[in-house]
Short mmCIF file of C-alpha atoms in Angstrom, two decimals:
data_model
loop_
_atom_site.label_atom_id
_atom_site.label_comp_id
_atom_site.label_asym_id
_atom_site.label_seq_id
_atom_site.Cartn_x
_atom_site.Cartn_y
_atom_site.Cartn_z
CA MET A 263 -1.00 28.31 -31.05
CA ALA A 264 -4.49 29.36 -32.12
CA PRO A 265 -4.88 33.11 -32.85
CA GLU A 266 -8.14 33.25 -30.91
CA LEU A 267 -6.32 31.96 -27.82
CA ILE A 268 -3.71 34.69 -28.17
CA GLY A 269 -6.40 37.36 -28.39
CA CYS A 270 -8.26 36.21 -25.31
CA TRP A 271 -5.02 35.87 -23.33
CA ILE A 272 -4.07 39.45 -24.22
CA ALA A 273 -7.47 40.69 -23.06
CA LEU A 274 -7.21 38.91 -19.74
CA MET A 275 -3.75 40.40 -19.17
CA CYS A 276 -4.96 43.91 -19.89
CA VAL A 277 -8.38 44.16 -18.24
CA TYR A 278 -7.11 44.61 -14.70
CA ALA A 279 -5.10 47.28 -12.92
CA GLN A 280 -3.15 47.54 -9.67
CA GLY A 281 -2.31 43.83 -9.46
CA GLN A 282 -5.45 42.70 -7.66
CA THR A 283 -9.19 42.26 -8.23
CA PRO A 284 -12.15 41.23 -6.05
CA PHE A 285 -13.10 38.36 -8.39
CA PRO A 286 -11.62 36.98 -11.61
CA THR A 287 -13.55 38.41 -14.55
CA PRO A 288 -14.06 36.25 -17.66
CA LEU A 289 -13.82 37.82 -21.10
CA PRO A 290 -14.94 36.64 -24.54
CA PHE A 291 -12.52 35.27 -27.08
CA ALA A 292 -11.10 37.76 -29.56
CA SER A 293 -8.38 37.46 -32.18
CA PRO A 294 -5.66 39.94 -33.19
CA SER A 295 -5.33 38.13 -36.53
CA SER A 296 -8.30 40.05 -37.91
CA CYS A 297 -6.51 43.40 -37.59
CA ALA A 298 -5.29 45.07 -40.79
CA LEU A 299 -1.59 45.70 -41.40
CA SER A 300 -2.07 49.31 -40.32
CA GLN A 301 -3.90 48.38 -37.10
CA TYR A 302 -2.98 47.04 -33.68
CA PHE A 303 -5.00 44.89 -31.32
CA GLN A 304 -6.27 46.95 -28.39
CA ALA A 305 -6.64 44.37 -25.65
CA GLY A 306 -8.63 46.58 -23.29
CA ASN A 307 -11.76 46.51 -25.45
CA LEU A 308 -10.89 43.62 -27.81
CA SER A 309 -10.84 45.69 -30.99
CA CYS A 310 -8.59 46.59 -33.91
CA VAL A 311 -7.47 50.23 -33.81
CA GLU A 312 -5.82 52.20 -36.60
CA CYS A 313 -2.29 53.39 -35.84
CA GLY A 314 -1.85 57.16 -36.03
CA HIS A 315 -0.05 59.35 -38.55
CA LYS A 316 3.46 58.03 -39.32
CA GLU A 317 2.93 55.11 -36.96
CA VAL A 318 3.15 51.36 -37.62
CA PRO A 319 2.18 48.35 -35.47
CA THR A 320 4.91 46.85 -33.28
CA GLY A 321 6.18 43.38 -34.07
CA ASP A 322 3.78 41.73 -31.63
CA GLY A 323 0.81 43.73 -32.95
CA LEU A 324 -0.11 44.97 -29.47
CA SER A 325 0.72 48.66 -29.85
CA CYS A 326 2.01 51.25 -32.32
CA GLN A 327 5.46 52.74 -32.80
CA CYS A 328 6.88 55.51 -34.95
CA GLU A 329 7.93 54.43 -38.41
CA PRO A 330 11.63 54.70 -39.39
CA GLY A 331 12.80 58.29 -39.67
CA TYR A 332 10.37 59.50 -36.99
CA ILE A 333 10.76 59.73 -33.23
CA ARG A 334 8.37 59.84 -30.29
CA GLU A 335 7.50 63.41 -29.39
CA GLY A 336 8.10 64.05 -25.70
CA GLY A 337 10.31 60.98 -25.11
CA ARG A 338 9.50 57.46 -24.00
CA LYS A 339 7.14 58.50 -21.17
CA SER A 340 4.86 60.60 -23.40
CA SER A 341 1.29 59.43 -23.91
CA PRO A 342 -0.49 59.23 -26.28
CA LEU A 343 2.06 58.40 -28.97
CA ARG A 344 2.82 61.27 -31.36
CA CYS A 345 5.53 61.01 -34.00
CA MET A 346 7.64 63.83 -35.39
CA PRO A 347 10.10 63.61 -38.31
CA CYS A 348 13.86 63.58 -37.99
CA PRO A 349 15.82 66.17 -40.01
CA PRO A 350 16.68 65.19 -43.61
CA MET A 351 19.41 62.51 -43.95
CA HIS A 352 18.93 61.47 -40.31
CA VAL A 353 17.79 58.15 -38.85
CA SER A 354 15.84 57.32 -35.72
CA THR A 355 17.19 55.17 -32.91
CA ARG A 356 15.66 51.75 -32.45
CA ASP A 357 13.71 52.89 -29.42
CA GLY A 358 12.26 55.77 -31.45
CA LEU A 359 13.50 58.43 -29.03
CA PHE A 360 16.35 60.22 -30.83
CA CYS A 361 17.44 61.32 -34.30
CA LEU A 362 20.97 60.56 -35.48
CA SER A 363 23.12 61.77 -38.36
CA CYS A 364 25.17 59.22 -40.30
CA ASP A 365 28.85 60.00 -39.65
CA LEU A 366 31.69 58.61 -41.78
CA PRO A 367 32.34 55.89 -42.66
CA THR A 368 28.59 55.31 -42.61
CA SER A 369 26.22 56.78 -45.16
CA PHE A 370 22.48 57.44 -45.19
CA ASN A 371 20.39 54.88 -47.08
CA PRO A 372 17.08 56.54 -48.08
CA ALA A 373 15.46 53.23 -49.03
CA THR A 374 15.85 51.74 -45.54
CA GLN A 375 16.08 55.03 -43.59
CA SER A 376 19.25 53.69 -41.96
CA CYS A 377 22.99 54.30 -41.66
CA THR A 378 25.02 51.67 -43.51
CA SER A 379 28.69 50.80 -43.80
CA ALA A 380 30.57 47.87 -45.29
CA SER A 381 32.79 47.90 -42.21
CA CYS A 382 29.94 47.34 -39.74
CA GLY A 383 27.49 44.57 -39.13
CA PRO A 384 27.13 41.15 -37.48
CA SER A 385 29.78 39.54 -39.70
CA THR A 386 32.41 42.26 -39.21
CA THR A 387 34.53 43.55 -36.36
CA GLY A 388 32.88 46.97 -36.48
CA VAL A 389 29.85 48.04 -34.52
CA TYR A 390 27.49 50.94 -34.95
CA LYS A 391 28.08 53.48 -32.20
CA ASP A 392 25.30 55.87 -31.24
CA SER A 393 26.24 59.14 -29.66
CA LEU A 394 22.97 60.15 -28.09
CA PRO A 395 21.96 63.74 -27.41
CA ALA A 396 20.91 64.95 -23.98
CA ASN A 397 17.32 65.35 -25.21
CA SER A 398 15.18 64.72 -28.27
CA SER A 399 15.27 68.36 -29.39
CA SER A 400 18.81 67.91 -30.75
CA SER A 401 20.46 65.22 -32.86
CA GLY A 402 23.13 62.70 -32.08
CA SER A 403 25.19 60.68 -34.52
CA ARG A 404 25.84 57.11 -35.63
CA LEU A 405 29.20 55.89 -36.88
CA CYS A 406 31.09 52.66 -37.35
CA ALA A 407 33.65 52.01 -34.62
CA THR A 408 34.71 49.74 -31.79
CA CYS A 409 32.73 50.24 -28.61
CA PRO A 410 34.74 52.66 -26.43
CA GLN A 411 35.31 52.26 -22.72
CA GLY A 412 32.31 53.29 -20.63
CA THR A 413 29.71 52.05 -23.09
CA TRP A 414 27.93 48.73 -23.49
CA SER A 415 26.97 46.85 -26.63
CA GLY A 416 23.26 46.72 -27.37
CA GLY A 417 21.10 45.76 -30.30
CA GLN A 418 22.63 42.26 -30.56
CA GLY A 419 26.06 43.76 -31.02
CA LEU A 420 25.05 45.93 -33.95
CA HIS A 421 25.71 49.21 -32.16
CA CYS A 422 27.06 50.61 -28.94
CA VAL A 423 24.72 52.39 -26.58
CA GLU A 424 25.93 54.81 -23.94
CA CYS A 425 24.25 53.74 -20.70
CA GLY A 426 21.22 52.56 -22.63
CA ILE A 427 19.31 55.84 -22.21
CA HIS A 428 21.39 59.03 -22.12
CA ASP A 429 24.96 60.19 -21.83
CA CYS A 430 26.65 58.40 -18.93
CA THR A 431 27.20 61.64 -17.05
CA LEU A 432 23.44 61.79 -16.46
CA CYS A 433 23.23 58.29 -15.04
CA SER A 434 23.32 57.29 -11.40
CA ALA A 435 23.26 53.49 -11.56
CA GLU A 436 22.72 50.47 -13.78
CA TYR A 437 20.14 47.80 -12.99
CA GLY A 438 19.36 44.81 -15.15
CA GLY A 439 21.42 46.24 -18.03
CA ILE A 440 19.54 49.54 -17.96
CA CYS A 441 21.20 52.81 -16.94
CA PHE A 442 18.96 55.21 -15.04
CA GLU A 443 19.19 58.96 -14.69
CA ALA A 444 20.10 60.51 -11.37
CA SER A 445 16.72 62.29 -11.27
CA GLN A 446 14.70 59.05 -11.43
CA SER A 447 13.07 57.68 -8.30
CA LEU A 448 13.89 53.98 -8.12
CA SER A 449 12.69 51.06 -6.01
CA LEU A 450 15.61 49.01 -4.73
CA ALA A 451 15.71 45.30 -3.96
CA PRO A 452 16.06 44.32 -0.28
CA PRO A 453 19.62 43.32 0.70
CA ALA A 454 18.60 39.76 1.55
CA ALA A 455 16.93 39.11 -1.82
CA PHE A 456 18.29 36.35 -4.04
CA SER A 457 20.72 37.18 -6.85
CA TYR A 458 18.24 37.27 -9.76
CA TYR A 459 15.91 39.48 -7.73
CA GLN A 460 18.77 41.86 -6.86
CA THR A 461 19.76 42.15 -10.51
CA HIS A 462 16.35 42.62 -12.11
CA PHE A 463 13.85 44.02 -9.59
CA THR A 464 14.71 47.72 -9.89
CA ALA A 465 14.66 47.73 -13.69
CA ALA A 466 11.48 45.61 -13.81
CA ALA A 467 9.61 47.96 -11.46
CA ALA A 468 10.74 51.10 -13.30
CA LEU A 469 10.09 49.77 -16.80
CA CYS A 470 6.72 48.28 -15.85
CA GLN A 471 5.58 51.72 -14.70
CA GLU A 472 6.61 53.03 -18.11
CA GLY A 473 4.53 50.41 -19.93
CA ASN A 474 7.03 47.63 -20.69
CA TYR A 475 5.01 44.43 -20.94
CA SER A 476 7.76 41.86 -20.21
CA ALA A 477 8.97 43.94 -17.26
CA CYS A 478 5.48 43.75 -15.73
CA GLN A 479 5.41 39.97 -16.13
CA LEU A 480 8.90 39.70 -14.63
CA LEU A 481 7.78 41.79 -11.67
CA ALA A 482 4.82 39.44 -11.12
CA ASN A 483 7.15 36.42 -11.36
CA LEU A 484 9.44 37.83 -8.67
CA CYS A 485 6.44 38.15 -6.36
CA VAL A 486 5.39 34.56 -7.10
CA LEU A 487 8.90 33.34 -6.25
CA GLN A 488 8.55 35.10 -2.90
CA GLN A 489 5.40 33.08 -2.15
CA TYR A 490 3.27 36.22 -2.61
CA ALA A 491 4.63 37.74 0.63
CA PRO A 492 2.51 40.92 1.03
CA LEU A 493 5.42 43.01 2.34
CA ASP A 494 7.85 41.95 -0.36
CA PRO A 495 8.79 44.94 -2.60
CA ALA A 496 7.94 43.09 -5.83
CA CYS A 497 4.50 42.17 -4.47
CA GLN A 498 3.93 45.70 -3.21
CA GLN A 499 4.89 47.13 -6.60
CA ALA A 500 2.59 44.64 -8.32
CA ARG A 501 -0.30 45.87 -6.16
CA THR A 502 0.34 49.58 -6.69
CA ILE A 503 1.44 49.93 -10.31
CA SER A 504 -1.57 50.97 -12.36
CA ASN A 505 -1.40 50.10 -16.05
CA ASP A 506 -2.97 47.67 -18.49
CA LEU A 507 -0.01 45.29 -18.63
CA LEU A 508 0.36 43.99 -15.09
CA PRO A 509 -1.91 41.02 -14.37
CA PRO A 510 -3.78 40.83 -11.06
CA ILE A 511 -1.76 38.49 -8.86
CA TYR A 512 -4.13 38.41 -5.85
CA TYR A 513 -7.73 37.22 -6.27
CA ALA A 514 -10.83 37.59 -4.14
CA GLU A 515 -9.42 39.67 -1.34
CA MET A 516 -13.01 40.39 -0.34
CA GLY A 517 -13.55 36.70 0.52
CA ALA A 518 -12.70 33.50 -1.31
CA ASP A 519 -15.94 31.89 -0.13
CA GLU A 520 -17.95 34.39 -2.19
CA LEU A 521 -15.90 33.59 -5.28
CA LEU A 522 -16.47 29.85 -4.89
CA ALA A 523 -20.23 30.41 -4.65
CA LEU A 524 -20.52 32.36 -7.91
CA ALA A 525 -23.01 30.76 -10.29
CA ASP A 526 -21.91 32.46 -13.51
CA VAL A 527 -19.90 29.60 -15.03
CA GLN A 528 -21.85 28.31 -18.04
CA THR A 529 -19.87 25.12 -18.70
CA ARG A 530 -22.02 21.99 -18.39
CA LEU A 531 -20.05 18.80 -17.77
CA VAL A 532 -21.67 15.69 -19.24
CA ALA A 533 -20.84 12.15 -20.30
CA ARG A 534 -19.52 11.61 -23.81
CA GLY A 535 -22.18 11.56 -26.52
CA THR A 536 -24.51 14.09 -24.86
CA ALA A 537 -24.85 17.86 -25.17
CA GLY A 538 -22.17 19.57 -23.13
CA SER A 539 -18.47 19.10 -22.42
CA PRO A 540 -17.19 15.55 -21.74
CA VAL A 541 -13.89 17.00 -20.47
CA LEU A 542 -12.90 19.77 -18.10
CA PRO A 543 -11.78 22.40 -20.66
CA LEU A 544 -8.68 24.08 -19.23
CA VAL A 545 -6.30 26.51 -20.92
CA VAL A 546 -2.93 27.65 -19.58
CA THR A 547 -0.71 30.59 -20.46
CA MET A 548 3.04 30.24 -19.87
CA PHE A 549 5.85 32.70 -19.19
CA ASP A 550 9.57 32.33 -18.68
CA LEU A 551 11.42 33.86 -15.75
CA SER A 552 12.20 37.08 -17.63
CA GLY A 553 8.50 37.63 -18.35
CA ALA A 554 8.51 36.54 -22.00
CA PHE A 555 5.26 34.97 -23.17
CA LEU A 556 5.83 31.28 -24.07
CA GLY A 557 2.40 30.46 -25.42
CA MET A 558 -1.19 29.55 -24.64
CA VAL A 559 -2.43 25.97 -25.01
CA GLU A 560 -5.24 23.66 -23.99
CA VAL A 561 -4.03 21.74 -20.95
CA THR A 562 -2.80 18.17 -21.41
CA ASP A 563 0.22 17.56 -19.16
CA GLU A 564 1.75 21.05 -19.04
CA ILE A 565 0.96 21.58 -15.36
CA LEU A 566 1.94 18.08 -14.20
CA LEU A 567 5.31 17.23 -12.67
CA CYS A 568 4.43 13.53 -12.82
CA ARG A 569 4.47 12.16 -16.36
CA ASP A 570 2.30 9.33 -17.65
CA LEU A 571 1.14 7.88 -20.94
CA PRO A 572 -0.95 10.43 -22.90
CA SER A 573 -3.96 8.09 -22.78
CA HIS A 574 -3.69 7.98 -18.98
CA THR A 575 -3.16 11.72 -18.63
CA GLU A 576 -6.33 12.37 -20.62
CA ALA A 577 -8.26 10.75 -17.78
CA ALA A 578 -7.35 13.69 -15.54
CA TRP A 579 -9.68 15.93 -17.50
CA MET A 580 -12.67 13.59 -17.93
CA ALA A 581 -15.84 15.28 -16.72
CA GLY A 582 -16.94 14.31 -13.21
CA VAL A 583 -14.22 11.70 -12.73
CA ASP A 584 -11.85 11.90 -9.74
CA TYR A 585 -8.22 11.44 -10.75
CA SER A 586 -4.96 10.89 -8.91
CA LEU A 587 -1.38 10.51 -10.13
CA LYS A 588 1.63 9.95 -7.86
CA CYS A 589 5.29 9.61 -8.70
CA MET A 590 8.86 9.83 -7.44
CA LEU A 591 11.08 12.51 -9.03
CA ASP A 592 14.82 12.95 -9.46
CA PRO A 593 15.82 15.99 -7.34
CA GLN A 594 18.79 16.75 -9.60
CA GLU A 595 16.53 16.97 -12.64
CA LEU A 596 14.06 19.14 -10.69
CA SER A 597 16.85 21.49 -9.63
CA THR A 598 18.20 21.80 -13.17
CA ALA A 599 14.74 22.60 -14.56
CA GLY A 600 14.17 24.98 -11.65
CA LYS A 601 17.01 27.23 -12.75
CA THR A 602 14.78 28.37 -15.63
CA PRO A 603 11.28 27.99 -14.14
CA THR A 604 8.11 28.34 -16.18
CA PHE A 605 5.19 30.30 -14.72
CA TYR A 606 1.56 29.41 -15.40
CA ASP A 607 -1.81 31.19 -15.39
CA LEU A 608 -4.71 28.71 -15.49
CA PHE A 609 -8.13 29.31 -17.07
CA LEU A 610 -11.35 27.41 -17.67
CA ARG A 611 -12.65 27.73 -21.21
CA ASP A 612 -16.23 28.49 -20.35
CA GLN A 613 -18.66 27.58 -23.15
CA GLY A 614 -22.44 27.37 -23.04
CA GLU A 615 -25.56 29.54 -22.97
CA GLY A 616 -24.21 31.50 -25.93
CA VAL A 617 -20.83 32.36 -24.39
CA ASP A 618 -17.27 31.36 -25.25
CA ARG A 619 -14.78 32.87 -22.83
CA LEU A 620 -11.87 32.20 -20.50
CA TYR A 621 -12.61 32.05 -16.78
CA PRO A 622 -9.54 32.51 -14.52
CA VAL A 623 -8.91 29.56 -12.20
CA PRO A 624 -7.64 30.90 -8.83
CA VAL A 625 -4.76 29.21 -7.04
CA LEU A 626 -4.58 28.40 -3.31
CA VAL A 627 -0.93 28.23 -2.21
CA GLU A 628 -0.90 26.47 1.15
CA ASP A 629 2.40 28.10 2.14
CA TYR A 630 1.06 31.66 1.76
CA VAL A 631 1.50 33.86 4.86
CA ASN A 632 -0.41 37.15 5.11
CA ALA A 633 0.93 40.49 6.36
CA ALA A 634 -0.01 39.56 9.93
CA GLY A 635 2.13 36.42 9.77
CA GLN A 636 -0.87 34.07 9.57
CA SER A 637 -0.97 30.93 7.41
CA VAL A 638 -4.54 31.60 6.29
CA ASN A 639 -4.65 28.95 3.54
CA THR A 640 -4.09 25.92 5.77
CA GLY A 641 -7.61 25.79 7.24
CA SER A 642 -10.93 24.71 5.73
CA ASP A 643 -12.66 28.10 6.06
CA PRO A 644 -12.74 29.64 2.54
CA SER A 645 -13.64 33.06 3.93
CA LYS A 646 -10.08 33.34 5.26
CA TRP A 647 -8.27 32.09 2.18
CA GLN A 648 -6.16 34.20 -0.15
CA PHE A 649 -6.37 33.16 -3.79
CA VAL A 650 -3.62 34.09 -6.24
CA ARG A 651 -3.16 33.91 -9.98
CA ARG A 652 0.21 32.53 -11.07
CA PHE A 653 2.19 29.44 -10.07
CA PHE A 654 5.25 27.38 -10.97
CA LEU A 655 6.09 23.69 -10.68
CA GLN A 656 9.69 23.92 -9.48
CA GLU A 657 12.28 26.62 -8.91
CA SER A 658 15.91 26.75 -7.82
CA VAL A 659 16.39 30.48 -8.46
CA SER A 660 15.26 32.01 -5.17
CA ASN A 661 16.52 31.37 -1.66
CA LEU A 662 13.69 28.86 -1.11
CA HIS A 663 14.32 26.14 -3.77
CA VAL A 664 10.92 24.43 -3.74
CA TYR A 665 8.77 22.20 -5.94
CA ALA A 666 5.05 21.35 -6.10
CA ARG A 667 4.83 18.29 -3.85
CA ALA A 668 1.05 18.08 -4.17
CA MET A 669 -1.50 19.73 -6.46
CA LEU A 670 -5.26 19.30 -6.12
CA LEU A 671 -7.79 20.72 -8.58
CA HIS A 672 -11.21 21.19 -6.92
CA VAL A 673 -14.38 21.23 -9.03
CA LYS A 674 -17.75 21.75 -7.36
CA LEU A 675 -20.76 20.54 -9.35
CA ASN A 676 -24.00 22.51 -9.53
CA SER A 677 -27.37 20.79 -9.34
CA ASN A 678 -28.05 21.44 -13.04
CA GLY A 679 -24.83 19.92 -14.35
CA LYS A 680 -22.88 23.17 -14.43
CA ILE A 681 -19.96 23.91 -12.15
CA PHE A 682 -18.94 26.59 -9.70
CA PRO A 683 -15.56 28.32 -10.20
CA PRO A 684 -12.85 25.64 -9.77
CA PHE A 685 -9.60 26.31 -7.97
CA LEU A 686 -6.16 24.72 -7.76
CA GLY A 687 -4.52 23.96 -4.40
CA ILE A 688 -0.72 23.66 -4.26
CA LYS A 689 1.62 22.51 -1.52
CA TYR A 690 5.28 23.42 -2.10
CA SER A 691 8.10 21.57 -0.32
CA PRO A 692 11.87 22.07 -0.19
CA LEU A 693 13.73 20.78 -3.23
CA LEU A 694 16.39 18.74 -1.42
CA GLU A 695 19.06 17.63 -3.86
CA SER A 696 20.57 15.37 -1.20
CA GLU A 697 17.51 13.08 -1.29
CA ALA A 698 17.49 10.00 -3.51
CA ALA A 699 13.99 10.86 -4.78
CA LEU A 700 11.18 13.31 -4.05
CA SER A 701 7.47 12.48 -4.07
CA SER A 702 4.82 14.43 -5.94
CA SER A 703 1.13 14.03 -6.72
CA PHE A 704 -1.59 15.61 -8.85
CA SER A 705 -5.30 15.06 -8.21
CA VAL A 706 -8.63 16.23 -9.56
CA GLN A 707 -11.60 16.00 -7.19
CA TYR A 708 -15.28 16.69 -7.78
CA THR A 709 -17.79 17.56 -5.04
CA GLN A 710 -21.54 18.15 -5.07
CA GLN A 711 -23.37 21.42 -4.41
CA SER A 712 -24.30 20.55 -0.79
CA SER A 713 -22.32 23.07 1.28
CA THR A 714 -21.97 20.64 4.20
CA ALA A 715 -20.60 17.87 2.02
CA PHE A 716 -18.37 20.36 0.25
CA ILE A 717 -16.73 21.57 3.46
CA VAL A 718 -16.25 18.01 4.73
CA VAL A 719 -14.66 16.84 1.49
CA LEU A 720 -12.68 20.05 1.24
CA SER A 721 -11.20 19.60 4.69
CA VAL A 722 -10.04 16.12 3.71
CA SER A 723 -8.72 17.46 0.41
CA LEU A 724 -6.67 20.20 2.03
CA ALA A 725 -5.17 17.70 4.41
CA CYS A 726 -4.38 15.56 1.38
CA ILE A 727 -2.38 18.37 -0.17
CA SER A 728 0.11 17.96 2.65
CA THR A 729 0.00 14.19 3.15
CA CYS A 730 -1.39 12.30 0.15
CA VAL A 731 1.89 11.64 -1.64
CA MET A 732 4.07 8.60 -1.95
#
């Protein structure tokens, strides 16, 4: 995966707040690989920033953390980060919140700033047990022992953690493997939510508010699985949480027609051998269900359920050429893949007129229903549409169990060879395992600038989303 793609993806994740934006905003490419070992990549302004005193970059290079032997002053919710030293012969917990003494049979290792024991470790029966203090102003301890009743094993089995945060007596409930204090205000999953939602929603919402990146992506994924239902708790949280880590999941709430008429895309599509792009340059970022980032690549067949020869698939992205691919799919295979769905954010790599940037491609989910109970995306009037950001190809995690029966990428050509913002239409249908086979299609369609022709073709195209499959 190219470093410059990673940098631009990070910037696009971090530029928005509160889960929504009037229009998708393109940003220039930037790379975190240029940052020094003592710096982290600040996605908000695409720059390398020096970590503070006694701080080091995190493993992903996206923020700073206290170096070993130091803890975060003020606890995990404090901002900005300030590090204070642990007492001599003490170690810091992995989350950088508490100082611990090394109790027998462990001993303090000054070279690694850690507690070590021959009796503990991945290849032994012993585990490191942390007895955490009630607050960061006092010290706890670390020793080698078997996890006692009432604790759970964390850190890949290397140590036991009491409730994950504090002493269990201060905890009110556990959600998604995280124990929360009785004083914390938590958002609870609705009783009718599917199992994965019930298990992970509360922790995802709470940790996203505290700045946990994967938790924010998981929260967005839960909303996507609920078909972006405006009154769903995950979708409501995604709209209201204000930080740099939660991507906007609703686009153009001021009017999709205005977005489609924007003339700021610089990409010029041309035939091969002339100045411009002979292909539609698309880039996709991918996430797993838990919110982990899976990568960012130039699109080939990543967003296609139907598979074809690579030489045939390349035709889907040829500039100005309509494309259609239809197939029959095994519902059992779809259901198996749907248990661990992948989520996609689609972008146009916009190059030309001195720019090189990623332009978000909005998604039109036909099945979307607004807060008033209206299916606003089924008609041909763009002013009533609701664009969204993220999509999946199949899922068998929620109560819906659906797959993308038809996908249609719309590209409107400008009079000077450039294009207006493209968008992707998706029609989901029930994933019925009882069927012998399920039909699916993927199409790319180009239209000219004439608004009348565009609406006529668009009306046909939207109807095709529902009917143009095998």
